[in-house]
Amino acid sequence: MVSTLGLVPLTVLIIQGGWRGVAPSPTEEGALRAGHGEHGEPGHQEPHKDSYSTFASEFLESKYLSDDGYPFPTAPPVDPFAKIKVSDCGVTKGCIRYGKPGCDAESCDYFLSYRRIGTDVEYEMSADTDGWVAVGFSSDKKMGGDDVMGCVHDDNGRVRIHHFYNVGQWAKEIKRNPARDEEGIFENNRVTCRFKRPLYVPREETLVDLHLSWYYLFAWGPAIQGSITRHDIDNPPVSDHMISIYKYEDIFMPSTAYQTFNSPLCLLLIVALTFYLLMGTP
C-alpha cells in the first residue's frame, strides 16, 4: 500500500511558495546563479524573473495604469529639436535664404536647406509664421502641377509634414506622403521642421524624382485648424535657376523691402532727391 503522507509536504510547498520548494537540477541551479549573480543561498533560489506571474505582478504594481485600470505602454522619450546649422550651408548642404541680408534659419523670412543622405534627401524648413511653411518642386516658375511638401502647425501645437499637389493656385493634399523621420517645432512665432523623402520614386504626376533639377517655389502663411490658407505674400519667391541636390549652394534672396531699396531705380531716385535738397529751389 502506497502512503500518501509523502505527497502532503510537496503539495503544501506548491501552494505556499510556488515551485520554490522543489530542488532544482544542477543545470537549473547553475542557470539561476548565472542569471542572478550570488543572490540567495543554496536551497533558497530567487523566483524566475521571466515568469508570467512575476511580470504581471510587477507591471500591475507600477503606476502606468489608465483611468479604467488597464495597463498601457508609455511613449518613448522625444529628443529636443536640433537647431538648424547655417554654418554647413554651401559645404555639406545647400541653403536658400529669403529676407534680410545676413539672416539665418531663425531670422530669415523663409529658410530652406537640403542634403543627400544615402538614398534620401533631408530637408529643413523654417518661416516667420504661426501657420505653415512649404517648398514646391516645379518644372517652371509658376504655380500649377507642382509637387509640394509642407509643414503645418495645428491647433494642438504640433507641426506635421503634409504632401500637396498644386492645382492652379490651390494646394490639394495628397494621401501618399513620402516624408519620413519627421520633426517639427513651433517656437518664437516660427514654424520649423525637418524630414526626409526618397531620392528616387516611381513615376507619378504628384511626386517628382529629386535626382532631377527643379525650380523651387517658397511659400508660407497662416493655418486654420491645421489646414493651410493663402500664403502671406502675393508673389512668393522662386529660385532664379533650377536647383540640383547634387550641388550644395548657399543662395540669398533679399525680401521685397530690400529688393526695392537696392534696386537701381530706387538708388537713382535717392540721388536725385539728395541733389535737389542740396541745391535748393530757385
Short mmCIF file of the C-alpha atoms (twelve columns), coordinates in Angstrom:
data_MODEL
# 
_entry.id   MODEL 
# 
loop_
_atom_site.group_PDB 
_atom_site.id 
_atom_site.type_symbol 
_atom_site.label_atom_id 
_atom_site.label_alt_id 
_atom_site.label_comp_id 
_atom_site.label_asym_id 
_atom_site.label_seq_id 
_atom_site.Cartn_x 
_atom_site.Cartn_y 
_atom_site.Cartn_z 
_atom_site.pdbx_PDB_model_num 
ATOM 1   C CA . MET A 1   0.000   0.000   0.000   1 
ATOM 2   C CA . VAL A 2   1.364   3.412   -1.006  1 
ATOM 3   C CA . SER A 3   1.412   6.032   1.713   1 
ATOM 4   C CA . THR A 4   0.017   9.477   0.860   1 
ATOM 5   C CA . LEU A 5   1.975   11.234  3.606   1 
ATOM 6   C CA . GLY A 6   4.877   11.847  1.225   1 
ATOM 7   C CA . LEU A 7   2.635   13.937  -1.080  1 
ATOM 8   C CA . VAL A 8   1.484   16.388  1.574   1 
ATOM 9   C CA . PRO A 9   4.716   18.375  2.022   1 
ATOM 10  C CA . LEU A 10  5.138   18.764  -1.727  1 
ATOM 11  C CA . THR A 11  1.538   19.949  -2.135  1 
ATOM 12  C CA . VAL A 12  1.879   22.430  0.698   1 
ATOM 13  C CA . LEU A 13  5.085   23.759  -0.773  1 
ATOM 14  C CA . ILE A 14  3.456   24.178  -4.182  1 
ATOM 15  C CA . ILE A 15  0.512   26.093  -2.723  1 
ATOM 16  C CA . GLN A 16  2.512   28.296  -0.359  1 
ATOM 17  C CA . GLY A 17  5.601   29.070  -2.345  1 
ATOM 18  C CA . GLY A 18  5.043   28.156  -5.959  1 
ATOM 19  C CA . TRP A 19  7.734   25.741  -7.089  1 
ATOM 20  C CA . ARG A 20  10.439  27.085  -4.804  1 
ATOM 21  C CA . GLY A 21  10.280  24.055  -2.571  1 
ATOM 22  C CA . VAL A 22  11.329  21.741  -5.407  1 
ATOM 23  C CA . ALA A 23  15.077  21.433  -5.544  1 
ATOM 24  C CA . PRO A 24  16.331  22.414  -8.999  1 
ATOM 25  C CA . SER A 25  18.564  20.220  -11.026 1 
ATOM 26  C CA . PRO A 26  22.279  21.152  -11.158 1 
ATOM 27  C CA . THR A 27  21.682  22.628  -14.619 1 
ATOM 28  C CA . GLU A 28  18.761  24.755  -13.432 1 
ATOM 29  C CA . GLU A 29  20.661  25.848  -10.336 1 
ATOM 30  C CA . GLY A 30  23.586  26.981  -12.484 1 
ATOM 31  C CA . ALA A 31  21.212  28.948  -14.684 1 
ATOM 32  C CA . LEU A 32  19.697  30.635  -11.647 1 
ATOM 33  C CA . ARG A 33  23.115  31.588  -10.321 1 
ATOM 34  C CA . ALA A 34  24.182  32.842  -13.751 1 
ATOM 35  C CA . GLY A 35  21.036  34.921  -14.086 1 
ATOM 36  C CA . HIS A 36  21.027  36.428  -10.576 1 
ATOM 37  C CA . GLY A 37  24.717  36.502  -9.594  1 
ATOM 38  C CA . GLU A 38  25.272  35.452  -5.976  1 
ATOM 39  C CA . HIS A 39  21.765  36.378  -4.728  1 
ATOM 40  C CA . GLY A 40  20.270  33.776  -2.407  1 
ATOM 41  C CA . GLU A 41  21.883  30.950  -0.509  1 
ATOM 42  C CA . PRO A 42  21.903  27.322  -1.651  1 
ATOM 43  C CA . GLY A 43  18.452  25.889  -1.232  1 
ATOM 44  C CA . HIS A 44  16.782  29.328  -1.441  1 
ATOM 45  C CA . GLN A 45  16.805  30.459  -5.078  1 
ATOM 46  C CA . GLU A 46  15.110  33.620  -6.312  1 
ATOM 47  C CA . PRO A 47  11.850  33.085  -8.233  1 
ATOM 48  C CA . HIS A 48  12.270  33.047  -12.001 1 
ATOM 49  C CA . LYS A 49  12.215  36.679  -13.094 1 
ATOM 50  C CA . ASP A 50  10.830  35.836  -16.522 1 
ATOM 51  C CA . SER A 51  7.773   34.049  -15.227 1 
ATOM 52  C CA . TYR A 52  4.403   35.483  -16.242 1 
ATOM 53  C CA . SER A 53  3.213   35.806  -12.647 1 
ATOM 54  C CA . THR A 54  6.251   37.868  -11.658 1 
ATOM 55  C CA . PHE A 55  5.952   40.065  -14.752 1 
ATOM 56  C CA . ALA A 56  2.228   40.634  -14.193 1 
ATOM 57  C CA . SER A 57  2.633   41.495  -10.532 1 
ATOM 58  C CA . GLU A 58  5.488   43.921  -11.183 1 
ATOM 59  C CA . PHE A 59  3.625   45.539  -14.071 1 
ATOM 60  C CA . LEU A 60  0.372   45.949  -12.182 1 
ATOM 61  C CA . GLU A 61  2.224   47.369  -9.192  1 
ATOM 62  C CA . SER A 62  3.617   50.113  -11.403 1 
ATOM 63  C CA . LYS A 63  1.714   53.358  -11.829 1 
ATOM 64  C CA . TYR A 64  1.306   53.039  -15.591 1 
ATOM 65  C CA . LEU A 65  -2.429  52.369  -15.498 1 
ATOM 66  C CA . SER A 66  -5.172  54.092  -17.434 1 
ATOM 67  C CA . ASP A 67  -8.256  55.541  -15.796 1 
ATOM 68  C CA . ASP A 68  -10.032 52.263  -16.434 1 
ATOM 69  C CA . GLY A 69  -7.333  50.295  -14.663 1 
ATOM 70  C CA . TYR A 70  -5.828  48.793  -17.806 1 
ATOM 71  C CA . PRO A 71  -2.075  48.947  -18.361 1 
ATOM 72  C CA . PHE A 72  -0.771  50.856  -21.373 1 
ATOM 73  C CA . PRO A 73  2.746   51.379  -22.711 1 
ATOM 74  C CA . THR A 74  4.497   54.659  -22.128 1 
ATOM 75  C CA . ALA A 75  5.508   56.822  -25.075 1 
ATOM 76  C CA . PRO A 76  9.206   56.761  -25.987 1 
ATOM 77  C CA . PRO A 77  11.188  59.828  -24.955 1 
ATOM 78  C CA . VAL A 78  11.261  62.575  -27.575 1 
ATOM 79  C CA . ASP A 79  14.591  64.230  -28.278 1 
ATOM 80  C CA . PRO A 80  14.516  68.026  -28.431 1 
ATOM 81  C CA . PHE A 81  14.515  69.519  -31.917 1 
ATOM 82  C CA . ALA A 82  18.103  70.110  -33.025 1 
ATOM 83  C CA . LYS A 83  18.602  73.655  -34.282 1 
ATOM 84  C CA . ILE A 84  19.370  74.157  -37.950 1 
ATOM 85  C CA . LYS A 85  23.060  74.838  -38.573 1 
ATOM 86  C CA . VAL A 86  23.718  77.546  -41.141 1 
ATOM 87  C CA . SER A 87  27.489  77.090  -40.852 1 
ATOM 88  C CA . ASP A 88  27.063  73.971  -43.011 1 
ATOM 89  C CA . CYS A 89  25.426  75.939  -45.836 1 
ATOM 90  C CA . GLY A 90  27.338  75.605  -49.093 1 
ATOM 91  C CA . VAL A 91  29.589  72.964  -47.531 1 
ATOM 92  C CA . THR A 92  27.679  69.839  -46.501 1 
ATOM 93  C CA . LYS A 93  24.232  71.047  -47.515 1 
ATOM 94  C CA . GLY A 94  22.561  73.550  -49.788 1 
ATOM 95  C CA . CYS A 95  20.639  76.530  -48.400 1 
ATOM 96  C CA . ILE A 96  18.236  79.174  -49.678 1 
ATOM 97  C CA . ARG A 97  17.564  82.215  -47.512 1 
ATOM 98  C CA . TYR A 98  14.927  84.865  -48.127 1 
ATOM 99  C CA . GLY A 99  14.793  88.003  -46.017 1 
ATOM 100 C CA . LYS A 100 17.192  90.462  -44.504 1 
ATOM 101 C CA . PRO A 101 20.851  90.260  -45.596 1 
ATOM 102 C CA . GLY A 102 22.848  88.102  -43.211 1 
ATOM 103 C CA . CYS A 103 19.781  86.329  -41.782 1 
ATOM 104 C CA . ASP A 104 19.853  82.699  -40.637 1 
ATOM 105 C CA . ALA A 105 17.351  79.880  -40.045 1 
ATOM 106 C CA . GLU A 106 15.919  81.700  -37.034 1 
ATOM 107 C CA . SER A 107 15.657  85.201  -38.509 1 
ATOM 108 C CA . CYS A 108 15.031  84.858  -42.264 1 
ATOM 109 C CA . ASP A 109 11.517  85.348  -43.529 1 
ATOM 110 C CA . TYR A 110 11.989  81.933  -45.132 1 
ATOM 111 C CA . PHE A 111 14.785  79.365  -44.917 1 
ATOM 112 C CA . LEU A 112 15.336  76.032  -46.674 1 
ATOM 113 C CA . SER A 113 18.211  73.552  -46.627 1 
ATOM 114 C CA . TYR A 114 18.746  70.242  -48.429 1 
ATOM 115 C CA . ARG A 115 21.339  67.466  -48.351 1 
ATOM 116 C CA . ARG A 116 21.667  63.894  -49.554 1 
ATOM 117 C CA . ILE A 117 21.738  61.077  -47.007 1 
ATOM 118 C CA . GLY A 118 22.099  57.727  -48.751 1 
ATOM 119 C CA . THR A 119 19.049  57.233  -50.956 1 
ATOM 120 C CA . ASP A 120 17.153  60.069  -49.224 1 
ATOM 121 C CA . VAL A 121 17.166  63.841  -49.311 1 
ATOM 122 C CA . GLU A 122 16.819  65.641  -45.992 1 
ATOM 123 C CA . TYR A 123 15.040  68.982  -45.988 1 
ATOM 124 C CA . GLU A 124 14.914  71.623  -43.275 1 
ATOM 125 C CA . MET A 125 12.437  74.490  -43.470 1 
ATOM 126 C CA . SER A 126 11.645  77.491  -41.325 1 
ATOM 127 C CA . ALA A 127 9.494   80.589  -41.760 1 
ATOM 128 C CA . ASP A 128 8.307   83.572  -39.772 1 
ATOM 129 C CA . THR A 129 4.719   82.372  -39.352 1 
ATOM 130 C CA . ASP A 130 2.441   80.598  -36.914 1 
ATOM 131 C CA . GLY A 131 0.773   78.533  -39.649 1 
ATOM 132 C CA . TRP A 132 2.672   76.670  -42.355 1 
ATOM 133 C CA . VAL A 133 5.830   76.651  -44.447 1 
ATOM 134 C CA . ALA A 134 6.291   74.793  -47.736 1 
ATOM 135 C CA . VAL A 135 8.543   74.130  -50.716 1 
ATOM 136 C CA . GLY A 136 7.321   73.239  -54.202 1 
ATOM 137 C CA . PHE A 137 9.208   71.440  -56.970 1 
ATOM 138 C CA . SER A 138 8.284   72.882  -60.357 1 
ATOM 139 C CA . SER A 139 9.344   72.499  -63.982 1 
ATOM 140 C CA . ASP A 140 8.736   76.209  -64.468 1 
ATOM 141 C CA . LYS A 141 8.493   79.231  -62.222 1 
ATOM 142 C CA . LYS A 142 4.720   79.198  -61.944 1 
ATOM 143 C CA . MET A 143 2.281   77.530  -59.578 1 
ATOM 144 C CA . GLY A 144 0.294   74.680  -61.041 1 
ATOM 145 C CA . GLY A 145 1.112   70.994  -61.379 1 
ATOM 146 C CA . ASP A 146 3.750   71.115  -58.619 1 
ATOM 147 C CA . ASP A 147 4.839   68.571  -56.037 1 
ATOM 148 C CA . VAL A 148 4.748   70.349  -52.648 1 
ATOM 149 C CA . MET A 149 5.947   69.432  -49.163 1 
ATOM 150 C CA . GLY A 150 4.514   71.495  -46.311 1 
ATOM 151 C CA . CYS A 151 4.953   71.661  -42.551 1 
ATOM 152 C CA . VAL A 152 1.737   72.695  -40.819 1 
ATOM 153 C CA . HIS A 153 1.270   73.907  -37.251 1 
ATOM 154 C CA . ASP A 154 -2.035  72.588  -35.911 1 
ATOM 155 C CA . ASP A 155 -4.240  73.722  -33.016 1 
ATOM 156 C CA . ASN A 156 -2.632  71.179  -30.672 1 
ATOM 157 C CA . GLY A 157 0.762   72.820  -31.018 1 
ATOM 158 C CA . ARG A 158 2.204   70.060  -33.198 1 
ATOM 159 C CA . VAL A 159 3.963   70.524  -36.527 1 
ATOM 160 C CA . ARG A 160 3.078   67.850  -39.077 1 
ATOM 161 C CA . ILE A 161 4.512   67.239  -42.544 1 
ATOM 162 C CA . HIS A 162 1.966   67.068  -45.387 1 
ATOM 163 C CA . HIS A 163 2.184   66.324  -49.092 1 
ATOM 164 C CA . PHE A 164 0.321   68.566  -51.544 1 
ATOM 165 C CA . TYR A 165 -0.167  68.965  -55.274 1 
ATOM 166 C CA . ASN A 166 -0.786  72.387  -56.771 1 
ATOM 167 C CA . VAL A 167 -3.891  72.543  -58.926 1 
ATOM 168 C CA . GLY A 168 -3.608  76.036  -60.325 1 
ATOM 169 C CA . GLN A 169 -3.381  78.330  -57.304 1 
ATOM 170 C CA . TRP A 170 -4.919  75.761  -54.972 1 
ATOM 171 C CA . ALA A 171 -2.961  73.152  -52.988 1 
ATOM 172 C CA . LYS A 172 -4.655  69.768  -52.790 1 
ATOM 173 C CA . GLU A 173 -3.462  67.419  -50.061 1 
ATOM 174 C CA . ILE A 174 -2.297  64.011  -51.320 1 
ATOM 175 C CA . LYS A 175 -2.700  60.916  -49.161 1 
ATOM 176 C CA . ARG A 176 0.515   59.397  -50.417 1 
ATOM 177 C CA . ASN A 177 3.082   61.143  -48.238 1 
ATOM 178 C CA . PRO A 178 6.734   60.326  -48.966 1 
ATOM 179 C CA . ALA A 179 8.031   62.072  -45.843 1 
ATOM 180 C CA . ARG A 180 9.697   60.085  -43.064 1 
ATOM 181 C CA . ASP A 181 11.781  60.818  -39.957 1 
ATOM 182 C CA . GLU A 182 9.569   63.834  -39.392 1 
ATOM 183 C CA . GLU A 183 10.428  66.503  -36.839 1 
ATOM 184 C CA . GLY A 184 8.776   69.834  -36.247 1 
ATOM 185 C CA . ILE A 185 8.511   72.618  -33.718 1 
ATOM 186 C CA . PHE A 186 6.660   75.897  -33.260 1 
ATOM 187 C CA . GLU A 187 8.748   78.325  -31.271 1 
ATOM 188 C CA . ASN A 188 9.266   82.098  -31.203 1 
ATOM 189 C CA . ASN A 189 6.424   82.516  -33.702 1 
ATOM 190 C CA . ARG A 190 8.266   80.330  -36.236 1 
ATOM 191 C CA . VAL A 191 7.334   77.026  -37.821 1 
ATOM 192 C CA . THR A 192 10.425  74.859  -38.265 1 
ATOM 193 C CA . CYS A 193 10.627  71.274  -39.487 1 
ATOM 194 C CA . ARG A 194 12.953  68.565  -40.751 1 
ATOM 195 C CA . PHE A 195 12.118  65.459  -42.787 1 
ATOM 196 C CA . LYS A 196 13.452  63.046  -45.390 1 
ATOM 197 C CA . ARG A 197 11.953  61.780  -48.622 1 
ATOM 198 C CA . PRO A 198 13.301  59.295  -51.192 1 
ATOM 199 C CA . LEU A 199 15.624  60.499  -53.896 1 
ATOM 200 C CA . TYR A 200 14.074  58.157  -56.475 1 
ATOM 201 C CA . VAL A 201 10.347  57.424  -56.685 1 
ATOM 202 C CA . PRO A 202 8.105   55.592  -59.168 1 
ATOM 203 C CA . ARG A 203 6.949   57.943  -61.893 1 
ATOM 204 C CA . GLU A 204 3.778   59.689  -60.795 1 
ATOM 205 C CA . GLU A 205 2.213   63.039  -61.560 1 
ATOM 206 C CA . THR A 206 2.110   64.264  -57.958 1 
ATOM 207 C CA . LEU A 207 5.583   63.053  -56.941 1 
ATOM 208 C CA . VAL A 208 8.799   64.125  -58.659 1 
ATOM 209 C CA . ASP A 209 12.213  62.499  -58.761 1 
ATOM 210 C CA . LEU A 210 14.581  64.631  -56.736 1 
ATOM 211 C CA . HIS A 211 17.660  63.471  -58.654 1 
ATOM 212 C CA . LEU A 212 16.433  65.811  -61.385 1 
ATOM 213 C CA . SER A 213 16.758  69.591  -61.148 1 
ATOM 214 C CA . TRP A 214 13.683  71.693  -60.386 1 
ATOM 215 C CA . TYR A 215 12.726  75.279  -59.770 1 
ATOM 216 C CA . TYR A 216 11.969  75.682  -56.062 1 
ATOM 217 C CA . LEU A 217 8.843   77.577  -55.028 1 
ATOM 218 C CA . PHE A 218 8.852   79.013  -51.495 1 
ATOM 219 C CA . ALA A 219 5.696   79.840  -49.559 1 
ATOM 220 C CA . TRP A 220 4.369   80.283  -46.037 1 
ATOM 221 C CA . GLY A 221 1.222   81.578  -44.402 1 
ATOM 222 C CA . PRO A 222 -1.453  81.138  -41.711 1 
ATOM 223 C CA . ALA A 223 -3.331  77.934  -40.916 1 
ATOM 224 C CA . ILE A 224 -6.823  77.351  -39.565 1 
ATOM 225 C CA . GLN A 225 -7.386  74.194  -37.530 1 
ATOM 226 C CA . GLY A 226 -4.369  72.529  -39.109 1 
ATOM 227 C CA . SER A 227 -5.368  73.445  -42.685 1 
ATOM 228 C CA . ILE A 228 -3.313  75.828  -44.796 1 
ATOM 229 C CA . THR A 229 -4.743  79.083  -46.130 1 
ATOM 230 C CA . ARG A 230 -3.466  81.590  -48.674 1 
ATOM 231 C CA . HIS A 231 0.241   82.425  -48.462 1 
ATOM 232 C CA . ASP A 232 1.381   85.621  -46.799 1 
ATOM 233 C CA . ILE A 233 2.634   87.451  -49.900 1 
ATOM 234 C CA . ASP A 234 1.007   87.772  -53.317 1 
ATOM 235 C CA . ASN A 235 4.113   86.715  -55.239 1 
ATOM 236 C CA . PRO A 236 6.042   84.119  -53.232 1 
ATOM 237 C CA . PRO A 237 9.763   83.892  -54.060 1 
ATOM 238 C CA . VAL A 238 11.029  81.404  -56.629 1 
ATOM 239 C CA . SER A 239 14.586  80.250  -57.259 1 
ATOM 240 C CA . ASP A 240 16.048  82.067  -60.268 1 
ATOM 241 C CA . HIS A 241 17.505  78.808  -61.604 1 
ATOM 242 C CA . MET A 242 16.839  75.091  -61.274 1 
ATOM 243 C CA . ILE A 243 18.197  73.612  -58.059 1 
ATOM 244 C CA . SER A 244 20.193  70.381  -58.121 1 
ATOM 245 C CA . ILE A 245 20.509  68.382  -54.901 1 
ATOM 246 C CA . TYR A 246 23.969  67.334  -56.123 1 
ATOM 247 C CA . LYS A 247 25.223  70.905  -55.850 1 
ATOM 248 C CA . TYR A 248 25.342  72.476  -52.394 1 
ATOM 249 C CA . GLU A 249 24.743  76.182  -52.914 1 
ATOM 250 C CA . ASP A 250 24.241  78.956  -50.375 1 
ATOM 251 C CA . ILE A 251 21.721  81.262  -52.030 1 
ATOM 252 C CA . PHE A 252 20.491  84.533  -50.578 1 
ATOM 253 C CA . MET A 253 17.332  86.208  -51.896 1 
ATOM 254 C CA . PRO A 254 16.530  89.650  -50.454 1 
ATOM 255 C CA . SER A 255 12.943  90.128  -49.374 1 
ATOM 256 C CA . THR A 256 10.691  92.623  -51.154 1 
ATOM 257 C CA . ALA A 257 11.637  95.519  -48.881 1 
ATOM 258 C CA . TYR A 258 15.347  95.071  -49.547 1 
ATOM 259 C CA . GLN A 259 14.789  94.448  -53.256 1 
ATOM 260 C CA . THR A 260 13.086  97.848  -53.517 1 
ATOM 261 C CA . PHE A 261 15.768  99.631  -51.546 1 
ATOM 262 C CA . ASN A 262 18.589  98.069  -53.545 1 
ATOM 263 C CA . SER A 263 17.019  98.462  -56.987 1 
ATOM 264 C CA . PRO A 264 18.803  100.801 -59.475 1 
ATOM 265 C CA . LEU A 265 15.673  102.937 -59.908 1 
ATOM 266 C CA . CYS A 266 15.367  103.448 -56.177 1 
ATOM 267 C CA . LEU A 267 19.016  104.448 -55.900 1 
ATOM 268 C CA . LEU A 268 18.627  106.886 -58.791 1 
ATOM 269 C CA . LEU A 269 15.630  108.498 -57.098 1 
ATOM 270 C CA . ILE A 270 17.558  108.833 -53.841 1 
ATOM 271 C CA . VAL A 271 20.474  110.539 -55.653 1 
ATOM 272 C CA . ALA A 272 18.100  112.889 -57.476 1 
ATOM 273 C CA . LEU A 273 16.269  113.789 -54.261 1 
ATOM 274 C CA . THR A 274 19.530  114.405 -52.433 1 
ATOM 275 C CA . PHE A 275 20.808  116.652 -55.227 1 
ATOM 276 C CA . TYR A 276 17.532  118.586 -55.237 1 
ATOM 277 C CA . LEU A 277 17.655  119.152 -51.489 1 
ATOM 278 C CA . LEU A 278 21.292  120.269 -51.577 1 
ATOM 279 C CA . MET A 279 20.790  122.689 -54.467 1 
ATOM 280 C CA . GLY A 280 17.591  124.098 -53.080 1 
ATOM 281 C CA . THR A 281 14.814  125.675 -55.026 1 
ATOM 282 C CA . PRO A 282 15.307  128.920 -57.080 1 
# 
